[in-house]
Amino acid sequence: MTLLKICDVHASRKRMTGKPLRKLAIALMLGCCLPMMAQSAKTAREEIAANRYLCGSNYLDYDNHPATKPLTAAPKGYEPFYMSHYGRHGSRWLIGKRDYTRVADVLRKAKEQGKLTTSGQETLDKLDAFIPCTIKRFGDLTTVGERQHHGIGRRMTEHFPEIFKSANVPIDARSTVVPRCILSMMAECEELMAANPTARIHNDVSESLQYYLNQPWDGKVKEQSKKIDRTEKRAYQERVTKSERLMQVLFNNQQWVADSINATNLMYDLFEVAANMQSHDTDIDLLQLFTADEMYAQWCIRNWGWYLEYGAAPQTGGIMPFSQRNLLKNIIETADTVLGSNAAKARTQATLRFGHEVCVMPLACLLELDSCGISVADPDQLDRYWRNYNIFPMACNIQLVFYRPINGKAGDVLVKALLNEREAHMPVSTKQWPYYKWSDLRAYYTEKLRKFEAEE
């Protein structure tokens, strides 16, 4: 067995956050289903059954869920001239040693007591073969992750040559201080330089940038996070998890299982390892241990958990996306600097930022891209409107592309939002989706931030 090749919502939709949940209930009763981020007619269960890798949530390999729809051409008489971007690092190893060993330890305990089935022993053998490769690699970018960012960088140059192939184009690229983010930035910049050797790329990594590249919870957001009822999360996990079949696959004595281990925790931990195997060039397949229904259930647990912690959940008053208010401010302020007083004379350029999924996901919610900013109280209804695999796979990214009239003519600056390279709806009105007036968006987001900070 080869272990590793290298072992190493519509455009005019009104904002729902903070609105009475009665409005959502009425919409449901009327059958007014809000658009999903992928505009898919399939349920999440059906999508996961068709592509099992989606069940990995934040472990999803970006290239296992590619954007396939062609981008809309620029409006007549317009050209792209500026990109403002935030992207997550690519696929990585799991963060800590125990993420790998806690499952192996349980299986090893069962082996010592003669309680493993043949499948249980095979699973332990795979883990024991893989775990040595993880030593001193915890949290590192994998070759899969590096490859993802090379692809994203290359497609940037193909989709927007007016920006990235302009002579001597200045590109400002900044990363958090975490090595996997820095390496992801480097991979994308290598593609930009390969496509345009004249590009002038400035890279920066500093603790001084953390306040917006990876803003810690503070103020009202931090206080609200303390009020999250995590017993509710656990209760949902216990209700949704059906571990009996998997325990029979792994262990030959179910009374021993009941007396000796926590089956809910074991299933969750094993799924974490299995889901993240797509972060590696390996033929180890642990997802095959799970049925389609079990993969869907494990995904639902994580979908609800991430939504409670970072989304516009009514349980937190819808404020958790404001954890990224400094990032949104930076996006607005940087655009102001680029546009100056005359967009027609602004220099073509790009601002690239690299960080983590705990920034991309709440930023997408704060920007209200598609249905990201929706408020849903019932975990059993959430996946009809909010699917984390559409928001924050490994290497997830938000690209705001600015357009201006060609040849210095007068006209509004327009913006298009790409969420993982898919055109997204935004929370103001437009007559030419996916393009929006920047002045409308800037006013909307500025007022949104002002209201939050006034209340805080």
Short mmCIF file of C-alpha atoms in Angstrom, two decimals:
data_model
loop_
_atom_site.label_atom_id
_atom_site.label_comp_id
_atom_site.label_asym_id
_atom_site.label_seq_id
_atom_site.Cartn_x
_atom_site.Cartn_y
_atom_site.Cartn_z
CA MET A 1 0.00 0.00 0.00
CA THR A 2 1.32 3.39 -0.96
CA LEU A 3 0.96 5.43 2.22
CA LEU A 4 1.79 8.87 0.84
CA LYS A 5 3.53 10.01 -2.27
CA ILE A 6 5.29 12.35 0.11
CA CYS A 7 5.06 11.37 3.76
CA ASP A 8 5.15 14.62 5.08
CA VAL A 9 -30.56 34.57 -1.93
CA HIS A 10 -31.50 37.05 -4.68
CA ALA A 11 -29.80 40.39 -5.40
CA SER A 12 -32.61 42.34 -3.75
CA ARG A 13 -32.91 40.01 -0.76
CA LYS A 14 -33.12 41.92 2.48
CA ARG A 15 -30.76 41.13 5.32
CA MET A 16 -32.30 38.56 7.69
CA THR A 17 -29.81 38.74 10.53
CA GLY A 18 -31.50 40.14 13.61
CA LYS A 19 -35.00 40.02 12.03
CA PRO A 20 -37.79 38.22 13.85
CA LEU A 21 -37.64 34.49 13.27
CA ARG A 22 -41.38 34.70 12.58
CA LYS A 23 -40.47 36.05 9.12
CA LEU A 24 -38.44 32.94 8.38
CA ALA A 25 -41.27 30.72 9.55
CA ILE A 26 -43.72 32.55 7.28
CA ALA A 27 -41.34 32.20 4.35
CA LEU A 28 -41.07 28.49 5.00
CA MET A 29 -44.83 28.06 5.20
CA LEU A 30 -45.26 29.89 1.93
CA GLY A 31 -42.61 27.72 0.34
CA CYS A 32 -40.40 30.73 -0.43
CA CYS A 33 -37.12 28.86 -0.33
CA LEU A 34 -34.14 31.20 -0.23
CA PRO A 35 -31.43 30.49 -2.80
CA MET A 36 -28.60 28.21 -1.73
CA MET A 37 -25.03 29.38 -2.20
CA ALA A 38 -24.48 26.88 -4.97
CA GLN A 39 -27.95 27.54 -6.42
CA SER A 40 -28.48 23.77 -6.28
CA ALA A 41 -31.83 22.02 -6.51
CA LYS A 42 -30.37 19.10 -4.58
CA THR A 43 -30.58 18.66 -0.84
CA ALA A 44 -27.39 18.54 1.18
CA ARG A 45 -27.98 14.83 1.74
CA GLU A 46 -28.15 14.30 -2.02
CA GLU A 47 -25.07 16.42 -2.69
CA ILE A 48 -23.03 14.50 -0.12
CA ALA A 49 -24.26 11.18 -1.48
CA ALA A 50 -23.09 12.29 -4.94
CA ASN A 51 -19.77 13.69 -3.69
CA ARG A 52 -18.78 12.17 -0.35
CA TYR A 53 -15.86 14.56 0.10
CA LEU A 54 -18.31 17.37 0.86
CA CYS A 55 -18.99 15.77 4.24
CA GLY A 56 -15.54 16.92 5.33
CA SER A 57 -16.77 20.48 6.03
CA ASN A 58 -13.64 22.58 6.65
CA TYR A 59 -11.46 19.60 5.63
CA LEU A 60 -12.92 19.54 2.12
CA ASP A 61 -10.24 19.63 -0.55
CA TYR A 62 -10.94 22.75 -2.64
CA ASP A 63 -10.35 20.78 -5.81
CA ASN A 64 -12.91 18.14 -4.81
CA HIS A 65 -15.65 20.80 -5.11
CA PRO A 66 -14.54 22.99 -8.03
CA ALA A 67 -16.41 25.91 -9.51
CA THR A 68 -17.52 24.88 -12.98
CA LYS A 69 -19.87 27.65 -14.16
CA PRO A 70 -18.21 30.22 -16.45
CA LEU A 71 -17.92 33.73 -15.06
CA THR A 72 -20.20 36.45 -16.40
CA ALA A 73 -18.50 38.75 -18.88
CA ALA A 74 -17.73 42.32 -17.80
CA PRO A 75 -20.53 44.80 -18.39
CA LYS A 76 -20.29 46.53 -21.76
CA GLY A 77 -17.78 49.33 -21.61
CA TYR A 78 -16.21 48.14 -18.35
CA GLU A 79 -12.95 46.47 -17.36
CA PRO A 80 -11.63 44.93 -14.11
CA PHE A 81 -8.88 46.98 -12.52
CA TYR A 82 -8.62 46.00 -8.85
CA MET A 83 -9.04 42.84 -6.76
CA SER A 84 -9.48 42.75 -2.99
CA HIS A 85 -9.09 39.20 -1.66
CA TYR A 86 -9.02 37.12 1.50
CA GLY A 87 -8.11 33.44 1.32
CA ARG A 88 -7.65 30.54 3.68
CA HIS A 89 -4.54 28.40 3.68
CA GLY A 90 -4.71 25.16 1.72
CA SER A 91 -5.12 21.60 2.96
CA ARG A 92 -3.19 20.80 6.10
CA TRP A 93 -2.33 18.07 8.52
CA LEU A 94 -4.53 17.90 11.60
CA ILE A 95 -3.53 20.33 14.32
CA GLY A 96 -2.40 18.06 17.15
CA LYS A 97 -1.01 14.61 17.90
CA ARG A 98 -4.12 13.55 19.80
CA ASP A 99 -6.23 14.24 16.72
CA TYR A 100 -4.62 11.16 15.23
CA THR A 101 -3.82 8.99 18.24
CA ARG A 102 -7.01 9.10 20.31
CA VAL A 103 -8.79 6.78 17.86
CA ALA A 104 -5.80 4.48 17.53
CA ASP A 105 -5.53 4.28 21.31
CA VAL A 106 -9.13 3.09 21.62
CA LEU A 107 -8.66 0.50 18.89
CA ARG A 108 -5.39 -0.65 20.45
CA LYS A 109 -7.13 -1.08 23.81
CA ALA A 110 -9.77 -3.20 22.11
CA LYS A 111 -7.11 -5.27 20.37
CA GLU A 112 -5.39 -6.05 23.66
CA GLN A 113 -8.69 -7.37 24.99
CA GLY A 114 -9.55 -9.35 21.87
CA LYS A 115 -12.49 -7.14 20.92
CA LEU A 116 -11.52 -6.02 17.40
CA THR A 117 -13.15 -7.36 14.26
CA THR A 118 -11.14 -7.89 11.09
CA SER A 119 -12.27 -4.44 9.89
CA GLY A 120 -11.30 -2.97 13.24
CA GLN A 121 -7.81 -4.44 12.93
CA GLU A 122 -7.47 -3.16 9.37
CA THR A 123 -8.46 0.32 10.53
CA LEU A 124 -5.89 0.21 13.34
CA ASP A 125 -3.22 -0.96 10.89
CA LYS A 126 -3.93 2.00 8.60
CA LEU A 127 -3.73 4.45 11.47
CA ASP A 128 -0.52 2.91 12.80
CA ALA A 129 1.02 3.16 9.34
CA PHE A 130 -0.03 6.79 8.90
CA ILE A 131 0.66 8.25 12.35
CA PRO A 132 4.48 8.17 12.05
CA CYS A 133 4.18 10.47 9.03
CA THR A 134 2.43 13.10 11.17
CA ILE A 135 5.34 13.63 13.56
CA LYS A 136 6.38 17.30 13.60
CA ARG A 137 3.87 17.97 10.83
CA PHE A 138 0.86 19.03 12.89
CA GLY A 139 -0.94 21.92 11.18
CA ASP A 140 1.52 22.05 8.29
CA LEU A 141 0.44 22.76 4.71
CA THR A 142 0.35 19.56 2.63
CA THR A 143 1.32 19.14 -1.00
CA VAL A 144 -2.41 19.03 -1.77
CA GLY A 145 -2.80 22.43 -0.12
CA GLU A 146 0.09 23.90 -2.06
CA ARG A 147 -1.41 22.58 -5.29
CA GLN A 148 -4.77 24.20 -4.50
CA HIS A 149 -3.21 27.65 -4.25
CA HIS A 150 -1.20 27.23 -7.41
CA GLY A 151 -4.49 26.50 -9.16
CA ILE A 152 -6.26 29.49 -7.64
CA GLY A 153 -3.40 31.83 -8.55
CA ARG A 154 -3.28 30.53 -12.10
CA ARG A 155 -7.03 30.99 -12.56
CA MET A 156 -6.82 34.54 -11.21
CA THR A 157 -4.50 35.42 -14.06
CA GLU A 158 -6.76 33.66 -16.57
CA HIS A 159 -10.01 35.21 -15.33
CA PHE A 160 -8.65 38.74 -14.85
CA PRO A 161 -5.67 39.29 -17.18
CA GLU A 162 -6.49 43.02 -17.24
CA ILE A 163 -5.35 43.08 -13.60
CA PHE A 164 -2.71 40.44 -13.21
CA LYS A 165 -1.00 40.71 -16.56
CA SER A 166 -0.71 44.50 -16.55
CA ALA A 167 2.85 45.72 -16.89
CA ASN A 168 4.51 46.37 -13.53
CA VAL A 169 1.25 45.74 -11.66
CA PRO A 170 1.73 46.25 -7.88
CA ILE A 171 0.40 43.34 -5.83
CA ASP A 172 0.26 43.62 -2.05
CA ALA A 173 0.15 40.15 -0.44
CA ARG A 174 -0.05 39.74 3.32
CA SER A 175 -0.36 36.69 5.55
CA THR A 176 -0.93 35.79 9.16
CA VAL A 177 2.17 34.56 10.97
CA VAL A 178 1.19 30.87 10.63
CA PRO A 179 3.54 28.96 8.28
CA ARG A 180 0.76 27.20 6.33
CA CYS A 181 -0.73 30.60 5.48
CA ILE A 182 2.63 32.02 4.45
CA LEU A 183 3.32 29.04 2.19
CA SER A 184 -0.15 29.35 0.65
CA MET A 185 0.57 33.00 -0.13
CA MET A 186 3.87 32.02 -1.71
CA ALA A 187 2.22 29.39 -3.92
CA GLU A 188 -0.31 31.87 -5.33
CA CYS A 189 2.31 34.56 -5.82
CA GLU A 190 4.51 32.13 -7.74
CA GLU A 191 1.68 31.70 -10.26
CA LEU A 192 1.14 35.45 -10.50
CA MET A 193 4.83 36.01 -11.16
CA ALA A 194 4.96 33.17 -13.69
CA ALA A 195 2.10 34.75 -15.63
CA ASN A 196 3.61 38.24 -15.39
CA PRO A 197 7.34 38.53 -14.65
CA THR A 198 6.97 42.32 -14.48
CA ALA A 199 4.56 42.13 -11.53
CA ARG A 200 5.85 43.93 -8.45
CA ILE A 201 4.78 41.73 -5.53
CA HIS A 202 5.21 42.96 -1.99
CA ASN A 203 4.87 40.24 0.67
CA ASP A 204 4.41 40.99 4.34
CA VAL A 205 4.03 38.82 7.45
CA SER A 206 3.82 40.42 10.88
CA GLU A 207 2.10 40.26 14.24
CA SER A 208 1.15 43.87 13.56
CA LEU A 209 -1.26 42.65 10.85
CA GLN A 210 -3.05 40.11 13.02
CA TYR A 211 -5.69 42.57 14.23
CA TYR A 212 -7.45 42.30 10.87
CA LEU A 213 -5.94 39.22 9.21
CA ASN A 214 -6.90 37.02 12.17
CA GLN A 215 -8.86 39.21 14.57
CA PRO A 216 -9.35 37.61 17.99
CA TRP A 217 -12.80 37.63 19.53
CA ASP A 218 -13.23 40.76 21.60
CA GLY A 219 -15.88 43.07 23.00
CA LYS A 220 -19.48 42.13 22.40
CA VAL A 221 -18.54 39.19 20.18
CA LYS A 222 -16.41 37.65 22.90
CA GLU A 223 -19.08 38.17 25.52
CA GLN A 224 -21.71 36.63 23.29
CA SER A 225 -19.51 33.61 22.57
CA LYS A 226 -19.48 32.83 26.29
CA LYS A 227 -23.27 32.56 26.20
CA ILE A 228 -23.40 29.91 23.48
CA ASP A 229 -25.19 26.89 24.91
CA ARG A 230 -22.68 24.20 24.03
CA THR A 231 -24.83 21.64 25.83
CA GLU A 232 -27.28 22.28 22.99
CA LYS A 233 -24.55 21.39 20.50
CA ARG A 234 -23.79 18.20 22.40
CA ALA A 235 -27.45 17.27 22.65
CA TYR A 236 -27.79 17.66 18.90
CA GLN A 237 -24.71 15.52 18.33
CA GLU A 238 -26.05 12.79 20.60
CA ARG A 239 -29.42 12.85 18.84
CA VAL A 240 -28.03 12.77 15.30
CA THR A 241 -25.22 10.25 15.84
CA LYS A 242 -26.17 6.66 15.05
CA SER A 243 -23.08 4.69 16.00
CA GLU A 244 -24.46 1.16 16.38
CA ARG A 245 -23.60 -0.10 12.89
CA LEU A 246 -20.06 1.31 12.91
CA MET A 247 -19.38 -0.16 16.35
CA GLN A 248 -20.41 -3.56 15.00
CA VAL A 249 -18.01 -3.10 12.09
CA LEU A 250 -15.10 -2.32 14.42
CA PHE A 251 -15.78 -4.39 17.53
CA ASN A 252 -16.94 -7.95 18.08
CA ASN A 253 -18.54 -7.39 21.48
CA GLN A 254 -21.15 -4.66 21.78
CA GLN A 255 -21.48 -5.04 25.54
CA TRP A 256 -17.78 -4.26 25.80
CA VAL A 257 -18.41 -1.17 23.64
CA ALA A 258 -21.20 -0.02 25.96
CA ASP A 259 -19.08 -0.60 29.06
CA SER A 260 -15.67 0.59 27.85
CA ILE A 261 -15.88 3.46 25.34
CA ASN A 262 -17.94 6.47 24.33
CA ALA A 263 -19.23 5.42 20.92
CA THR A 264 -20.44 8.94 19.99
CA ASN A 265 -17.01 10.44 20.64
CA LEU A 266 -15.18 7.62 18.87
CA MET A 267 -17.31 7.98 15.77
CA TYR A 268 -16.76 11.75 15.75
CA ASP A 269 -12.98 11.42 16.20
CA LEU A 270 -12.63 8.70 13.57
CA PHE A 271 -14.62 10.80 11.12
CA GLU A 272 -12.26 13.75 11.69
CA VAL A 273 -9.28 11.65 10.59
CA ALA A 274 -11.21 10.07 7.74
CA ALA A 275 -12.49 13.39 6.38
CA ASN A 276 -9.04 14.99 6.42
CA MET A 277 -7.38 12.17 4.48
CA GLN A 278 -8.36 14.12 1.36
CA SER A 279 -5.70 16.62 2.43
CA HIS A 280 -3.03 14.09 1.41
CA ASP A 281 -1.84 12.26 -1.67
CA THR A 282 -2.63 8.85 -0.23
CA ASP A 283 -4.68 5.76 -0.99
CA ILE A 284 -5.74 5.35 2.64
CA ASP A 285 -9.53 5.51 2.61
CA LEU A 286 -11.27 5.67 5.98
CA LEU A 287 -14.45 7.30 4.71
CA GLN A 288 -15.44 3.91 3.34
CA LEU A 289 -16.14 2.88 6.93
CA PHE A 290 -19.14 5.23 6.92
CA THR A 291 -22.43 4.90 5.07
CA ALA A 292 -23.85 7.82 3.10
CA ASP A 293 -26.36 8.47 5.88
CA GLU A 294 -23.61 8.45 8.51
CA MET A 295 -21.46 10.85 6.50
CA TYR A 296 -24.43 13.17 6.14
CA ALA A 297 -25.17 13.01 9.88
CA GLN A 298 -21.57 13.72 10.83
CA TRP A 299 -21.57 16.65 8.44
CA CYS A 300 -24.81 17.99 9.96
CA ILE A 301 -23.19 17.98 13.40
CA ARG A 302 -20.33 20.09 12.15
CA ASN A 303 -22.52 22.31 9.99
CA TRP A 304 -24.59 23.23 13.04
CA GLY A 305 -21.54 23.64 15.28
CA TRP A 306 -19.74 26.02 12.90
CA TYR A 307 -22.94 27.99 12.34
CA LEU A 308 -23.49 28.51 16.07
CA GLU A 309 -19.92 29.63 16.66
CA TYR A 310 -19.35 31.84 13.61
CA GLY A 311 -22.58 32.35 11.66
CA ALA A 312 -25.50 34.72 12.15
CA ALA A 313 -27.31 32.30 14.45
CA PRO A 314 -30.26 33.71 16.41
CA GLN A 315 -28.86 32.00 19.50
CA THR A 316 -26.05 34.58 19.48
CA GLY A 317 -28.15 37.49 18.31
CA GLY A 318 -26.57 37.17 14.87
CA ILE A 319 -23.43 39.03 15.89
CA MET A 320 -20.67 36.41 15.54
CA PRO A 321 -19.85 37.47 11.93
CA PHE A 322 -18.82 40.85 13.40
CA SER A 323 -15.71 39.07 14.64
CA GLN A 324 -14.40 40.09 11.20
CA ARG A 325 -15.32 43.77 11.39
CA ASN A 326 -11.65 44.83 11.30
CA LEU A 327 -11.17 42.78 8.13
CA LEU A 328 -14.19 44.39 6.47
CA LYS A 329 -12.93 47.81 7.54
CA ASN A 330 -9.56 47.03 5.98
CA ILE A 331 -11.26 45.97 2.74
CA ILE A 332 -13.19 49.26 2.61
CA GLU A 333 -10.26 51.46 3.62
CA THR A 334 -7.87 49.80 1.18
CA ALA A 335 -10.37 50.21 -1.65
CA ASP A 336 -10.70 53.89 -0.72
CA THR A 337 -6.94 54.26 -0.98
CA VAL A 338 -6.80 52.55 -4.36
CA LEU A 339 -9.74 54.42 -5.86
CA GLY A 340 -8.78 57.79 -4.41
CA SER A 341 -10.89 60.59 -5.82
CA ASN A 342 -10.81 59.32 -9.39
CA ALA A 343 -11.24 55.64 -10.18
CA ALA A 344 -10.53 56.28 -13.85
CA LYS A 345 -6.97 57.22 -12.97
CA ALA A 346 -6.48 54.58 -10.25
CA ARG A 347 -3.64 52.24 -10.89
CA THR A 348 -4.49 48.62 -11.69
CA GLN A 349 -3.51 46.46 -8.73
CA ALA A 350 -4.45 43.72 -6.26
CA THR A 351 -4.63 43.29 -2.48
CA LEU A 352 -4.28 39.68 -1.33
CA ARG A 353 -4.73 38.54 2.26
CA PHE A 354 -4.13 35.03 3.62
CA GLY A 355 -5.43 33.50 6.82
CA HIS A 356 -7.91 30.97 8.14
CA GLU A 357 -11.40 29.53 7.75
CA VAL A 358 -12.44 31.16 11.03
CA CYS A 359 -12.05 34.44 9.13
CA VAL A 360 -13.36 33.53 5.67
CA MET A 361 -16.58 31.97 6.95
CA PRO A 362 -17.73 34.81 9.23
CA LEU A 363 -16.56 37.35 6.63
CA ALA A 364 -18.83 35.69 4.05
CA CYS A 365 -21.65 35.93 6.60
CA LEU A 366 -20.83 39.57 7.41
CA LEU A 367 -20.79 40.42 3.70
CA GLU A 368 -24.06 38.48 3.34
CA LEU A 369 -22.89 36.63 0.27
CA ASP A 370 -25.76 34.51 -1.07
CA SER A 371 -27.48 32.93 1.97
CA CYS A 372 -24.40 33.05 4.22
CA GLY A 373 -25.93 35.70 6.50
CA ILE A 374 -29.21 33.90 7.10
CA SER A 375 -30.69 33.38 10.58
CA VAL A 376 -32.04 29.88 11.28
CA ALA A 377 -32.94 28.64 14.76
CA ASP A 378 -33.62 24.96 14.04
CA PRO A 379 -30.59 22.73 13.38
CA ASP A 380 -32.81 20.32 11.46
CA GLN A 381 -33.68 23.11 8.98
CA LEU A 382 -30.23 24.69 8.66
CA ASP A 383 -28.92 22.61 5.77
CA ARG A 384 -31.78 23.81 3.55
CA TYR A 385 -30.20 27.26 3.52
CA TRP A 386 -26.63 27.12 4.85
CA ARG A 387 -24.03 24.54 3.84
CA ASN A 388 -20.54 24.99 5.16
CA TYR A 389 -18.87 23.12 2.32
CA ASN A 390 -19.92 25.94 -0.02
CA ILE A 391 -18.21 28.49 2.23
CA PHE A 392 -15.00 27.21 3.76
CA PRO A 393 -13.22 24.27 2.17
CA MET A 394 -9.47 24.20 2.41
CA ALA A 395 -8.12 27.17 0.39
CA CYS A 396 -11.53 28.90 0.44
CA ASN A 397 -11.42 32.50 -0.70
CA ILE A 398 -13.44 35.64 -1.31
CA GLN A 399 -12.51 37.78 -4.32
CA LEU A 400 -14.03 41.23 -4.70
CA VAL A 401 -13.35 42.37 -8.24
CA PHE A 402 -13.70 46.08 -9.05
CA TYR A 403 -14.67 47.33 -12.54
CA ARG A 404 -14.50 50.80 -14.10
CA PRO A 405 -15.46 52.34 -17.43
CA ILE A 406 -12.91 51.77 -20.18
CA ASN A 407 -10.71 54.61 -21.43
CA GLY A 408 -11.31 56.88 -18.45
CA LYS A 409 -14.96 57.49 -19.24
CA ALA A 410 -17.31 58.63 -16.50
CA GLY A 411 -19.36 56.02 -14.69
CA ASP A 412 -19.92 54.10 -11.47
CA VAL A 413 -17.33 51.70 -10.08
CA LEU A 414 -18.88 48.24 -10.06
CA VAL A 415 -18.00 45.22 -7.92
CA LYS A 416 -18.47 41.50 -8.37
CA ALA A 417 -18.07 39.03 -5.47
CA LEU A 418 -16.67 35.56 -5.98
CA LEU A 419 -17.02 33.04 -3.17
CA ASN A 420 -14.68 30.19 -3.97
CA GLU A 421 -14.63 31.42 -7.58
CA ARG A 422 -18.44 31.34 -7.83
CA GLU A 423 -20.36 34.55 -8.50
CA ALA A 424 -22.34 35.50 -5.41
CA HIS A 425 -25.34 37.65 -4.60
CA MET A 426 -24.80 40.66 -2.34
CA PRO A 427 -27.18 42.53 -0.01
CA VAL A 428 -28.06 45.60 -2.11
CA SER A 429 -30.18 46.01 -5.23
CA THR A 430 -28.74 45.77 -8.71
CA LYS A 431 -30.09 45.69 -12.24
CA GLN A 432 -27.10 43.82 -13.65
CA TRP A 433 -26.23 40.91 -11.36
CA PRO A 434 -23.54 39.85 -10.53
CA TYR A 435 -22.35 43.47 -10.72
CA TYR A 436 -23.15 46.00 -8.00
CA LYS A 437 -22.37 49.67 -7.52
CA TRP A 438 -19.46 49.99 -5.09
CA SER A 439 -20.97 53.19 -3.68
CA ASP A 440 -24.11 51.24 -2.66
CA LEU A 441 -22.12 48.40 -1.14
CA ARG A 442 -19.73 50.72 0.66
CA ALA A 443 -22.62 52.69 2.18
CA TYR A 444 -24.42 49.50 3.22
CA TYR A 445 -21.44 47.89 4.92
CA THR A 446 -20.26 51.14 6.52
CA GLU A 447 -23.68 51.68 8.08
CA LYS A 448 -23.81 48.05 9.21
CA LEU A 449 -20.48 48.43 11.00
CA ARG A 450 -21.52 51.80 12.45
CA LYS A 451 -24.69 50.38 13.96
CA PHE A 452 -22.86 47.45 15.52
CA GLU A 453 -20.18 49.64 17.05
CA ALA A 454 -22.76 52.14 18.30
CA GLU A 455 -24.57 49.34 20.12
CA GLU A 456 -21.30 47.99 21.47
#
